[in-house]
JSON list of C-alpha atoms and ligand atoms in Angstrom, two decimals:
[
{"chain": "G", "resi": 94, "resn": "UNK", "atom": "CA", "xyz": [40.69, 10.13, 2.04]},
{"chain": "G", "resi": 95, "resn": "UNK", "atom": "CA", "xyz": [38.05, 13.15, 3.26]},
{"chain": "G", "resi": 96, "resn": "UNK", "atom": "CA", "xyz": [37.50, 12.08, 7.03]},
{"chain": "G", "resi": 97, "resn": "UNK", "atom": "CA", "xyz": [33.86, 12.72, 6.48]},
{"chain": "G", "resi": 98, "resn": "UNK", "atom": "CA", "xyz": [31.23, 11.05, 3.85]},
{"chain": "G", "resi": 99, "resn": "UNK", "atom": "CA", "xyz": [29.45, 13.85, 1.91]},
{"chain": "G", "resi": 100, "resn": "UNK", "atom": "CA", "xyz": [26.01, 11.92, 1.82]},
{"chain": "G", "resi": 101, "resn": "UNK", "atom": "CA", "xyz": [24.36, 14.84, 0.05]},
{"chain": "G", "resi": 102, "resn": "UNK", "atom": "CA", "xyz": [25.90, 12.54, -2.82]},
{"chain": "G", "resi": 103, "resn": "UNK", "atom": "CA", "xyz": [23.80, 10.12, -2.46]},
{"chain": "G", "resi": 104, "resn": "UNK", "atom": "CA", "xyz": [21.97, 8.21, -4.96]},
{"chain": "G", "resi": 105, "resn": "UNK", "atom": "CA", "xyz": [20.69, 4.95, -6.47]},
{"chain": "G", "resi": 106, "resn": "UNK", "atom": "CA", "xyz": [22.62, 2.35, -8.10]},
{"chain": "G", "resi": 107, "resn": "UNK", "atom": "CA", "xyz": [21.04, -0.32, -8.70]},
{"chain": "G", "resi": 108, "resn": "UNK", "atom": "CA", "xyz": [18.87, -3.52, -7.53]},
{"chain": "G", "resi": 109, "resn": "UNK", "atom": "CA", "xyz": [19.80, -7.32, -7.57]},
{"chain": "G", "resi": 110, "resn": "UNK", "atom": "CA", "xyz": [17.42, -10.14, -7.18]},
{"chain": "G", "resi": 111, "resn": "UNK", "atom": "CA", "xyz": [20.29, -12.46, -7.23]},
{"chain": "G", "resi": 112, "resn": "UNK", "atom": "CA", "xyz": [23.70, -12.31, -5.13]},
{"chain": "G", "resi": 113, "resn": "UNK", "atom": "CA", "xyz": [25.42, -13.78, -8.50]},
{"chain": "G", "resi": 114, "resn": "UNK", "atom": "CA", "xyz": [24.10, -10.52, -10.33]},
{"chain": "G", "resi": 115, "resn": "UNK", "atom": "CA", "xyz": [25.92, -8.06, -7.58]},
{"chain": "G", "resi": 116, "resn": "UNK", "atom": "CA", "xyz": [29.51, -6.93, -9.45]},
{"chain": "G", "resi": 117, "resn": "UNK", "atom": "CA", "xyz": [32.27, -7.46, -7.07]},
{"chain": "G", "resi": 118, "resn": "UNK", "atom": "CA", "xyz": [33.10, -4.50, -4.35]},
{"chain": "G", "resi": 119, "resn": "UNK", "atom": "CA", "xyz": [34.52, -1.74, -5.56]},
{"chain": "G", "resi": 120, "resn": "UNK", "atom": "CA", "xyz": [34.47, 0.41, -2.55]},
{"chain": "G", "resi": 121, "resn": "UNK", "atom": "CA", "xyz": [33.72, -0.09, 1.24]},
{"chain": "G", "resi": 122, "resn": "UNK", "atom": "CA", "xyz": [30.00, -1.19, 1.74]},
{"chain": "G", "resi": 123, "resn": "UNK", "atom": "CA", "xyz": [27.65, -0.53, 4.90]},
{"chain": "G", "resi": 124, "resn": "UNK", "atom": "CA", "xyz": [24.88, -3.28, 4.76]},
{"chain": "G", "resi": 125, "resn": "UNK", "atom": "CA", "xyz": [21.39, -3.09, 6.01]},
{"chain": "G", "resi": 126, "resn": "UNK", "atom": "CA", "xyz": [19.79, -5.91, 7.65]},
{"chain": "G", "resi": 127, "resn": "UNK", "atom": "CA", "xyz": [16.23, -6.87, 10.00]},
{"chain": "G", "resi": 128, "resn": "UNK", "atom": "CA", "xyz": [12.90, -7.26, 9.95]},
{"chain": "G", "resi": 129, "resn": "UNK", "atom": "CA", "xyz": [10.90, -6.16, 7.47]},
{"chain": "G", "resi": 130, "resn": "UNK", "atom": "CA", "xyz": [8.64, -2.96, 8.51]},
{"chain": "G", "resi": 131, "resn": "UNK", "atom": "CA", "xyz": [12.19, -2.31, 11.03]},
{"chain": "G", "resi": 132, "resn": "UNK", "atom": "CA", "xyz": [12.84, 1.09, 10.01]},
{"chain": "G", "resi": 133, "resn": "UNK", "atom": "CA", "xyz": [15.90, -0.05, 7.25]},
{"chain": "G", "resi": 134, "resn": "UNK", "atom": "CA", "xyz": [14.78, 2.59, 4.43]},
{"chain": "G", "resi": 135, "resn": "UNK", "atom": "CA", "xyz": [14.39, 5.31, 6.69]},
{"chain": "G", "resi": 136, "resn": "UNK", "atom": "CA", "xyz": [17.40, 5.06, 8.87]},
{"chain": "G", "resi": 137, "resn": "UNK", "atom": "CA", "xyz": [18.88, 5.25, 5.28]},
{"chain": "G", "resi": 138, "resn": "UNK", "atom": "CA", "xyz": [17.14, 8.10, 3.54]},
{"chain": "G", "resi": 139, "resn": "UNK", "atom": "CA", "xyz": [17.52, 9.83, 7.15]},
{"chain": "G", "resi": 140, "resn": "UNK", "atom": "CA", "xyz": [21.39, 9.53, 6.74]},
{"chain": "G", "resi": 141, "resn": "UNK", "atom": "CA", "xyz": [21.37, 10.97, 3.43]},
{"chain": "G", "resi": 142, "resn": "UNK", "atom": "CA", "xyz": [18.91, 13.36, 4.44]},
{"chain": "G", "resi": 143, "resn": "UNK", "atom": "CA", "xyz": [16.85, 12.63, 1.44]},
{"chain": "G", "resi": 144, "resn": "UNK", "atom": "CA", "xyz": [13.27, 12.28, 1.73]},
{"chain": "G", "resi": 145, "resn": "UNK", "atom": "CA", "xyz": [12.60, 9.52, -0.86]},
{"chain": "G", "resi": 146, "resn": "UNK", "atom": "CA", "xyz": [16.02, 8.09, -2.37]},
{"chain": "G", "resi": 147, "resn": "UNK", "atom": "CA", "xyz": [15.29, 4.78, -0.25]},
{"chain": "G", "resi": 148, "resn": "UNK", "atom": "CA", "xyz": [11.74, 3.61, -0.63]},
{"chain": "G", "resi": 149, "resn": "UNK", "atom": "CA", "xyz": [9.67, 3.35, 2.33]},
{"chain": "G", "resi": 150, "resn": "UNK", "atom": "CA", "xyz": [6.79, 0.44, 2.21]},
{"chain": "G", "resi": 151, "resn": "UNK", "atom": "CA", "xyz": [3.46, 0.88, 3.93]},
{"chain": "G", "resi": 152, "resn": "UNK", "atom": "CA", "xyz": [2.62, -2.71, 2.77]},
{"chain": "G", "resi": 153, "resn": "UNK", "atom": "CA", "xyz": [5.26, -4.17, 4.91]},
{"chain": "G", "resi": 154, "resn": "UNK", "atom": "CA", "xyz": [5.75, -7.83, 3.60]},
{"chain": "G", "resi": 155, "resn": "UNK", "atom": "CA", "xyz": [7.36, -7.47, 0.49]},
{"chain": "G", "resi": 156, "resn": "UNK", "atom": "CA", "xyz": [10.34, -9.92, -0.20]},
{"chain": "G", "resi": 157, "resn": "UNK", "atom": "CA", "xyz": [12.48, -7.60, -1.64]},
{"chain": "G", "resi": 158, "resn": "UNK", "atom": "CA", "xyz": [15.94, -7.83, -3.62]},
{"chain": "G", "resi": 159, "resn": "UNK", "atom": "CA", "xyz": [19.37, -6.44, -2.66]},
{"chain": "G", "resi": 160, "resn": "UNK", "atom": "CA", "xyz": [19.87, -2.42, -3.19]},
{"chain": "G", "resi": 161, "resn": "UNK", "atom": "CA", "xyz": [22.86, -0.73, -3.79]},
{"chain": "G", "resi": 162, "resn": "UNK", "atom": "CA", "xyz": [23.37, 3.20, -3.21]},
{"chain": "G", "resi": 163, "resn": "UNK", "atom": "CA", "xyz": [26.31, 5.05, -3.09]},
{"chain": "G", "resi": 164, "resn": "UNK", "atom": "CA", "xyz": [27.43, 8.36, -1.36]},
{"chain": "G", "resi": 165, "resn": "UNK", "atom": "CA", "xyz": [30.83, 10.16, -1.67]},
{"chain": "G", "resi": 166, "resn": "UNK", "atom": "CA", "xyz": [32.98, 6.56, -2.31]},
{"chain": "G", "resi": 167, "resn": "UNK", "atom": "CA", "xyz": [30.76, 4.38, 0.34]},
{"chain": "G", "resi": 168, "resn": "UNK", "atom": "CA", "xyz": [28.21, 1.92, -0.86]},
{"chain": "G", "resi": 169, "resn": "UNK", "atom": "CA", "xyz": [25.06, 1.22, 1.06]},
{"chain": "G", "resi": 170, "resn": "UNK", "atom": "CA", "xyz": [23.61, -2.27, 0.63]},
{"chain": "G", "resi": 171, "resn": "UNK", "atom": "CA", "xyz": [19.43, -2.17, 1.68]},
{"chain": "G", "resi": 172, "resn": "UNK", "atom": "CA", "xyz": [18.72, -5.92, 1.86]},
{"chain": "G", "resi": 173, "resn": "UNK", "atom": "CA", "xyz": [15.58, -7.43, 2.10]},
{"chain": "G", "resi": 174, "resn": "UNK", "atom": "CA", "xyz": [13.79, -7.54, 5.29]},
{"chain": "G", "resi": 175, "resn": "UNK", "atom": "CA", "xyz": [13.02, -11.16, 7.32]},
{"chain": "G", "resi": 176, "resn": "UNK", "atom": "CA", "xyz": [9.97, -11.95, 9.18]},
{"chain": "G", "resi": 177, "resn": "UNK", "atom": "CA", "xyz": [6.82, -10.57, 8.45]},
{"chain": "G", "resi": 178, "resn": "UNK", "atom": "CA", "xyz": [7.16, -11.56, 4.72]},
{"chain": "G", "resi": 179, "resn": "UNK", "atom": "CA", "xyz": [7.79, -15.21, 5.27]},
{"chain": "G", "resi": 180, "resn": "UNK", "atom": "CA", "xyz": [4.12, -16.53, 5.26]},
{"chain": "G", "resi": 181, "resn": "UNK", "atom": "CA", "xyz": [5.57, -19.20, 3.00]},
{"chain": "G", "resi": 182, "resn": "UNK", "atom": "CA", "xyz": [8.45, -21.52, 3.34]},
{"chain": "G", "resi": 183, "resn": "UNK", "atom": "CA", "xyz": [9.64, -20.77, -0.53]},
{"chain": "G", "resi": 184, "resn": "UNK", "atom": "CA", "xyz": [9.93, -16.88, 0.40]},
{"chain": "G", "resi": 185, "resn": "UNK", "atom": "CA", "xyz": [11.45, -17.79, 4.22]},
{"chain": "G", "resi": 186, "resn": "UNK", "atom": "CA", "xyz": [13.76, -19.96, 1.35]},
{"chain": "G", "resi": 187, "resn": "UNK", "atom": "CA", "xyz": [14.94, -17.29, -0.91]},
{"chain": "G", "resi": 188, "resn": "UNK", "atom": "CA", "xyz": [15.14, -14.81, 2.16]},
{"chain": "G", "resi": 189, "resn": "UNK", "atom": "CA", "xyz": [17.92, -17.24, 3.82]},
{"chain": "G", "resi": 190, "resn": "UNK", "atom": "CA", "xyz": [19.69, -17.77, 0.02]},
{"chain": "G", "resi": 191, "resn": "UNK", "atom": "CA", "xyz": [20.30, -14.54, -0.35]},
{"chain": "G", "resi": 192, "resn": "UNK", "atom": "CA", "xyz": [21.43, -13.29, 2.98]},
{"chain": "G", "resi": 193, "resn": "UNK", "atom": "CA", "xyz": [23.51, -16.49, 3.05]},
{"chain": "G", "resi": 194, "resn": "UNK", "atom": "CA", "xyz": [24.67, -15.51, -0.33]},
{"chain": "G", "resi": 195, "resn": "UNK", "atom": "CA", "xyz": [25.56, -12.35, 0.68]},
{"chain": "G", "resi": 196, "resn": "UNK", "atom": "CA", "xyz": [27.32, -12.25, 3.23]},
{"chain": "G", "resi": 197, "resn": "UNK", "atom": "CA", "xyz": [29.34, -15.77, 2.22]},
{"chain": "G", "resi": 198, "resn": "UNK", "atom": "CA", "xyz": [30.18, -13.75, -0.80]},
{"chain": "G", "resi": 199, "resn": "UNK", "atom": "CA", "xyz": [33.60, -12.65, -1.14]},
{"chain": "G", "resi": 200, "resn": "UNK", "atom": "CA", "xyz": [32.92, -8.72, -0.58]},
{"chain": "G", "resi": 201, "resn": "UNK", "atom": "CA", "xyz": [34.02, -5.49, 1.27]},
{"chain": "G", "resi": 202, "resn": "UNK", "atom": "CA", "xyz": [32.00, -5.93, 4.77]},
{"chain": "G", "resi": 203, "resn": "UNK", "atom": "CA", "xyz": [33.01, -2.87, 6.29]},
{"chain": "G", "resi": 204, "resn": "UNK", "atom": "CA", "xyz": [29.95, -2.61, 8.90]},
{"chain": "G", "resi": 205, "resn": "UNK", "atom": "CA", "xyz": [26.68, -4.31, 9.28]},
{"chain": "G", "resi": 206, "resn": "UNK", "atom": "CA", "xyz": [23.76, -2.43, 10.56]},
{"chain": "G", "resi": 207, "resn": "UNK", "atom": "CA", "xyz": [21.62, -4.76, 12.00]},
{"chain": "G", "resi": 208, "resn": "UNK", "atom": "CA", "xyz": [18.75, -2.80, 12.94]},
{"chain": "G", "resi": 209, "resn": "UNK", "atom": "CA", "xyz": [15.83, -4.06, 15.93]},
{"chain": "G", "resi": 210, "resn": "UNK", "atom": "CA", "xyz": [12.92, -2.39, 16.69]},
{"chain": "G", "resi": 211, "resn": "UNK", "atom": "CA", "xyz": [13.71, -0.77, 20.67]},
{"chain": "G", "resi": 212, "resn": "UNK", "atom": "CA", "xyz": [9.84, -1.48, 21.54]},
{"chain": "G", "resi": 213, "resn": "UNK", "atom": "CA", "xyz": [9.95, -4.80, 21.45]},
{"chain": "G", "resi": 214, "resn": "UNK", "atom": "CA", "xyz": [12.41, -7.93, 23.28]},
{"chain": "G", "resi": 215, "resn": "UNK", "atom": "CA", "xyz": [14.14, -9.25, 20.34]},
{"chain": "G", "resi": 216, "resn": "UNK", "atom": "CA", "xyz": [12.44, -12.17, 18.20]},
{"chain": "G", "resi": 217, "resn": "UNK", "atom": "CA", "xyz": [13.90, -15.24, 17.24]},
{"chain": "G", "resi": 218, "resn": "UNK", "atom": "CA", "xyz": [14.69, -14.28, 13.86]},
{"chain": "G", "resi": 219, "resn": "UNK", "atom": "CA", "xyz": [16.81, -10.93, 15.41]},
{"chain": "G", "resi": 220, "resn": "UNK", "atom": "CA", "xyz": [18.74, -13.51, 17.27]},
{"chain": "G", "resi": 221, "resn": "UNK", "atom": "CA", "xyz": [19.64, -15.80, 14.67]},
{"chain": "G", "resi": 222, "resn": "UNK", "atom": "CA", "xyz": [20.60, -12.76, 12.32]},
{"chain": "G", "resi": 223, "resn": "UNK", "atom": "CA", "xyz": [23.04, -11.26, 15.26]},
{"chain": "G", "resi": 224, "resn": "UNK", "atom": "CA", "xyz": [24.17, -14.80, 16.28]},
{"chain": "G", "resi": 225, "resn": "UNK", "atom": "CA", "xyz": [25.38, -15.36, 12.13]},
{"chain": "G", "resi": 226, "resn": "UNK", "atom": "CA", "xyz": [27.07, -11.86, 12.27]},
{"chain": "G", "resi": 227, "resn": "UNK", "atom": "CA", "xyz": [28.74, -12.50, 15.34]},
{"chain": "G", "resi": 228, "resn": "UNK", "atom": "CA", "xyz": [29.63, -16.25, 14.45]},
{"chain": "G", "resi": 229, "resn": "UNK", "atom": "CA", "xyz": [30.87, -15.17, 11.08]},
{"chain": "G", "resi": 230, "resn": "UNK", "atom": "CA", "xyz": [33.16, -12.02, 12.81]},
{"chain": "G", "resi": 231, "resn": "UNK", "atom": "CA", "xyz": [31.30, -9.18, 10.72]},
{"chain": "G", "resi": 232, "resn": "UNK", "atom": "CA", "xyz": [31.81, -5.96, 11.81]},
{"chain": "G", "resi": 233, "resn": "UNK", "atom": "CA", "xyz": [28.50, -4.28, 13.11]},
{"chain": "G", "resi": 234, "resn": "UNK", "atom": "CA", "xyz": [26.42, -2.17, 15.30]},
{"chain": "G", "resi": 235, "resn": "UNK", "atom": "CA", "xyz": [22.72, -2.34, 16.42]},
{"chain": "G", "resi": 236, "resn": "UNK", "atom": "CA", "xyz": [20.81, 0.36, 15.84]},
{"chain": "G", "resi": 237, "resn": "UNK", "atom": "CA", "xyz": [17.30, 0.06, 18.04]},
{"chain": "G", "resi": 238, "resn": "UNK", "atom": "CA", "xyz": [14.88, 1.93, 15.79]},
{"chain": "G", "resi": 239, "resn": "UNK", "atom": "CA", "xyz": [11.60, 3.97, 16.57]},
{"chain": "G", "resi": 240, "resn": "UNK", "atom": "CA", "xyz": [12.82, 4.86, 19.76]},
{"chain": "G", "resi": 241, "resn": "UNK", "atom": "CA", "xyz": [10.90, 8.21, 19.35]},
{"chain": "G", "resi": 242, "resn": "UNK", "atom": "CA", "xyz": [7.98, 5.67, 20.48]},
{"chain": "G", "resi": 243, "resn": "UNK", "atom": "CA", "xyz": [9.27, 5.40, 23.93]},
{"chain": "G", "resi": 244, "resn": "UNK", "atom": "CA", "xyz": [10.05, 7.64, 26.79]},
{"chain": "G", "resi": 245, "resn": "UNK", "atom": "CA", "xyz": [13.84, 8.33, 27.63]},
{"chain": "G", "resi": 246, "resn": "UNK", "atom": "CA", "xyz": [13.34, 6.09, 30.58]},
{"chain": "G", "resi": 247, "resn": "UNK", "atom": "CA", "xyz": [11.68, 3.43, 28.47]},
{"chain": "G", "resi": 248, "resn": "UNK", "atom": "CA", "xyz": [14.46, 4.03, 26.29]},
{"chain": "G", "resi": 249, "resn": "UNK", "atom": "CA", "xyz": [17.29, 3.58, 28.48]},
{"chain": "G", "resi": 250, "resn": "UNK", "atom": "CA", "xyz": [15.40, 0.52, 30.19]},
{"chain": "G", "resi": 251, "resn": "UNK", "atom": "CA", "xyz": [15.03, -1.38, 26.88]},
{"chain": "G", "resi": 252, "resn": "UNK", "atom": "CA", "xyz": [18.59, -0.02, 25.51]},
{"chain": "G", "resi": 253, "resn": "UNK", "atom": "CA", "xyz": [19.45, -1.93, 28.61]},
{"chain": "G", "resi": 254, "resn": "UNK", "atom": "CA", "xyz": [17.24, -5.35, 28.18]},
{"chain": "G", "resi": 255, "resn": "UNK", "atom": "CA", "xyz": [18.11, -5.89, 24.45]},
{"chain": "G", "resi": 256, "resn": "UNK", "atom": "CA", "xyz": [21.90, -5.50, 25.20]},
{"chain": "G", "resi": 257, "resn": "UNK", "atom": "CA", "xyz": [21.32, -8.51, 27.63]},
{"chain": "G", "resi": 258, "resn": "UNK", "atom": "CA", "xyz": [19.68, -10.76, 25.27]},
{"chain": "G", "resi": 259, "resn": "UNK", "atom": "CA", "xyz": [21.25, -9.61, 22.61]},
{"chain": "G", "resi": 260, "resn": "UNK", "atom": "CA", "xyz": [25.10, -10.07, 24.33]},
{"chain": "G", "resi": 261, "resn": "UNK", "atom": "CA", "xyz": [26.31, -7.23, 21.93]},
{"chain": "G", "resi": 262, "resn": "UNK", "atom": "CA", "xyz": [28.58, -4.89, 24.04]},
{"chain": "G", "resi": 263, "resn": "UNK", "atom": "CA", "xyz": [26.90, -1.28, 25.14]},
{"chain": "G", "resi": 264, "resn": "UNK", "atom": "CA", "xyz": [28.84, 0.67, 22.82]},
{"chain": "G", "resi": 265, "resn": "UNK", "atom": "CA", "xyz": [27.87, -1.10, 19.67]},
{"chain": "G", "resi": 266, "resn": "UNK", "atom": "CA", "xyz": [24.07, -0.77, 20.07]},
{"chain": "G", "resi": 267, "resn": "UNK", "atom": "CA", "xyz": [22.99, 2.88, 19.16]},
{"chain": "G", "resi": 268, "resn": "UNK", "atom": "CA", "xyz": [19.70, 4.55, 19.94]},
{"chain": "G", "resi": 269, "resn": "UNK", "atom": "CA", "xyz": [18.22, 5.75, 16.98]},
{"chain": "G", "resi": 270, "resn": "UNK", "atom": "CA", "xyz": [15.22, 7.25, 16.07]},
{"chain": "G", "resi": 271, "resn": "UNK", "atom": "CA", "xyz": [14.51, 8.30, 11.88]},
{"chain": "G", "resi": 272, "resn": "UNK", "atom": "CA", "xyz": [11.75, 10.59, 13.08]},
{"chain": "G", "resi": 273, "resn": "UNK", "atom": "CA", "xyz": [13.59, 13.00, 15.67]},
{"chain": "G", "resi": 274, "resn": "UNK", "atom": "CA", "xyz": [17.20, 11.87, 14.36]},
{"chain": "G", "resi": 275, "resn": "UNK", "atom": "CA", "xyz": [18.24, 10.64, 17.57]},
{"chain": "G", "resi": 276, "resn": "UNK", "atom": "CA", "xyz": [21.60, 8.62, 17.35]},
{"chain": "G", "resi": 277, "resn": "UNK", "atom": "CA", "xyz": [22.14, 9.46, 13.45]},
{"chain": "G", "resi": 278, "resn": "UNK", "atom": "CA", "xyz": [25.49, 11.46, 14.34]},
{"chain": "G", "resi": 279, "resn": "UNK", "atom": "CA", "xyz": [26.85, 8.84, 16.38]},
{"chain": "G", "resi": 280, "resn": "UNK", "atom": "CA", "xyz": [25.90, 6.05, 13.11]},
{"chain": "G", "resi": 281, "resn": "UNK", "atom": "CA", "xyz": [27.76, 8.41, 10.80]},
{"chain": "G", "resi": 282, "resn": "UNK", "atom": "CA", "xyz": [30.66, 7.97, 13.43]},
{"chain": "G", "resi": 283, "resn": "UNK", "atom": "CA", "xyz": [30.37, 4.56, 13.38]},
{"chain": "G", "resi": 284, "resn": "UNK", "atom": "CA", "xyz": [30.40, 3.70, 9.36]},
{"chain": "G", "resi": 285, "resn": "UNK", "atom": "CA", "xyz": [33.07, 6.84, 8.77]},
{"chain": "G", "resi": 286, "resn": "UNK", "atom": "CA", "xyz": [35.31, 5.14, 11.46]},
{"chain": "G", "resi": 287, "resn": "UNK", "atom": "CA", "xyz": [34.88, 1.53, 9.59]},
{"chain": "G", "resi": 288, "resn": "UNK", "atom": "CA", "xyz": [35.03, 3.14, 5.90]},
{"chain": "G", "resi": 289, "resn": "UNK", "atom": "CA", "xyz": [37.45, 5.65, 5.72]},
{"chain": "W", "resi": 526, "resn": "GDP", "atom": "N1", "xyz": [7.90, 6.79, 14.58]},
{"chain": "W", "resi": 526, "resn": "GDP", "atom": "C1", "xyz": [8.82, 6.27, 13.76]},
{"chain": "W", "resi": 526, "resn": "GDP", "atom": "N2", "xyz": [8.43, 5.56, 12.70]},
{"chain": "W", "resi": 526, "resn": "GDP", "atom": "C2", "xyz": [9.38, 5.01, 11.90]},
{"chain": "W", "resi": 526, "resn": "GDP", "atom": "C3", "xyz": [10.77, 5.19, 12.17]},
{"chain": "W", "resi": 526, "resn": "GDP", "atom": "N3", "xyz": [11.46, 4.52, 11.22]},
{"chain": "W", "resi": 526, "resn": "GDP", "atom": "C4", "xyz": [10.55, 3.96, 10.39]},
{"chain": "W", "resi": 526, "resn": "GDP", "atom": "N4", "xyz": [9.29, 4.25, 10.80]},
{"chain": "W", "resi": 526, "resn": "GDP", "atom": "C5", "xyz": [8.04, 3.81, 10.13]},
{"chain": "W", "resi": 526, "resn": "GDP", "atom": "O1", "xyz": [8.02, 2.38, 10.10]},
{"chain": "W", "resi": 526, "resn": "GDP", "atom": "C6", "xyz": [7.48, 1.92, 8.85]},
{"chain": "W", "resi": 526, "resn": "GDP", "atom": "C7", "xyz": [8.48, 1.03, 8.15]},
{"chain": "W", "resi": 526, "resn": "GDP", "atom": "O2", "xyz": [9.63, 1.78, 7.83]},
{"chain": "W", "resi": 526, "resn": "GDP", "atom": "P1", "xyz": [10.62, 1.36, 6.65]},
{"chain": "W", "resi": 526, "resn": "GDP", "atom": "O3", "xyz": [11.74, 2.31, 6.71]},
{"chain": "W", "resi": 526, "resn": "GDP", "atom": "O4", "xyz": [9.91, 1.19, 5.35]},
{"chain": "W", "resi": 526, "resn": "GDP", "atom": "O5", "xyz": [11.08, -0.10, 7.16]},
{"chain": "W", "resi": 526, "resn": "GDP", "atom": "P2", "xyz": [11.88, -1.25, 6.37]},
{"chain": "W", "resi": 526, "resn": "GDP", "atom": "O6", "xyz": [10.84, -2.22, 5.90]},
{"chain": "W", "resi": 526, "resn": "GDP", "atom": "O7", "xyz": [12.77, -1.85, 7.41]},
{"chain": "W", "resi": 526, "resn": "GDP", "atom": "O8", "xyz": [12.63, -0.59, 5.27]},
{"chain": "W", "resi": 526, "resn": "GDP", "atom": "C8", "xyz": [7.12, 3.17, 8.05]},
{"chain": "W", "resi": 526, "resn": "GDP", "atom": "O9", "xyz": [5.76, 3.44, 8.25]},
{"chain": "W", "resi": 526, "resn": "GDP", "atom": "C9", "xyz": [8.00, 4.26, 8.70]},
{"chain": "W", "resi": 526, "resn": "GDP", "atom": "O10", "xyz": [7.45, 5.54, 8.57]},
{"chain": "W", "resi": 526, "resn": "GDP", "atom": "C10", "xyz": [11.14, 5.98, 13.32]},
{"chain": "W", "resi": 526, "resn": "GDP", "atom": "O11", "xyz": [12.32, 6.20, 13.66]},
{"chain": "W", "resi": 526, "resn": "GDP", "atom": "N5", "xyz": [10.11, 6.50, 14.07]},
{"chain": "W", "resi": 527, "resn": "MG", "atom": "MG1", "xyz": [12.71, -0.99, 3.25]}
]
């Protein structure tokens, strides 16, 4: 296999609003996952340098279903967002089925991306998602999004913070920024090294 994934490939497969829809793997798969509004889409369309493959909401909130895209061989698996959707306890409901569903599936779970927003101390819901990877021996990284927001010092200071409360060893949380494409290269790393 190529050492490198040519994401100028990329493109859309198809959406699931049920984990008993998804066909089973075919290839290696990098999932998604965090709060809604966390950056997920655009960490995405950012690796496949494409604009608009992944869409980006500006009505954050949206309980959305599970979306497959594919690039060179690799699929990437955009799953819907916790937190600030769940107003109600039906949608916190079919949030929790299908991640549950998911990832109790019987699938290719090359690497997680579990993404948290570098601005703010980790909320409840970041914890339990990283605690359920970690229980369940996933493979993943943390990517801390929007750090184009902060300072480098505020950067490295918060890098340092959410690494504590997070207990996720230093070299699987990544900096990352969609805007400046801070920490993409060293992401790419990352899935090549757990899909190829
Ligand atoms: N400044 C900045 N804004 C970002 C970054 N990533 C995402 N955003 C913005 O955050 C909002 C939510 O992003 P989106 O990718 O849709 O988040 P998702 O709900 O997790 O898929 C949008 O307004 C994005 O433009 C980033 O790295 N830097
Ligand atoms: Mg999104």
């Amino acid at each position: 296999m190529a050492d490198s994934i040519n994401y100028q490939l990329a493109r859309f497969v198809a959406s699931y609003g049920a984990v008993s829809q998804i066909p089973p793997s075919s290839c290696p798969e990098v999932s998604f996952v965090g709060r809604s509004n966390v950056g997920k889409s655009s960490i995405m369309n950012k690796l496949f340098g494409r604009k608009g493959l992944v869409k980006v909401s500006s009505t954050p909130g949206k309980t959305s279903n599970v979306n497959f895209f594919e690039a060179d061989g690799v699929h990437f698996v955009d799953l819907p967002g916790y937190g600030f959707a769940q107003r109600s306890k039906a949608e916190r409901g079919r949030w929790a089925r299908l991640i549950g569903d998911f990832f109790e599936s019987e699938r290719s779970f090359n690497l997680v991306v579990s993404l948290v927003d570098i601005r703010h101390d980790p909320s409840a819901l970041d914890h339990q998602m990283i605690e359920f990877l970690q229980e369940g021996e996933f493979p993943f990284v943390v990517a801390l999004t929007k750090a184009d927001k902060l300072s480098r010092n505020q950067q490295a200071k918060q890098a340092a913070a959410i690494k504590r409360q997070l207990t996720v060893p230093a070299e699987d949380i990544i900096v990352t920024s969609s805007q400046s494409g801070l920490g993409i290269d060293e992401l790419k790393r990352r899935i090549e090294a757990a899909c190829l």
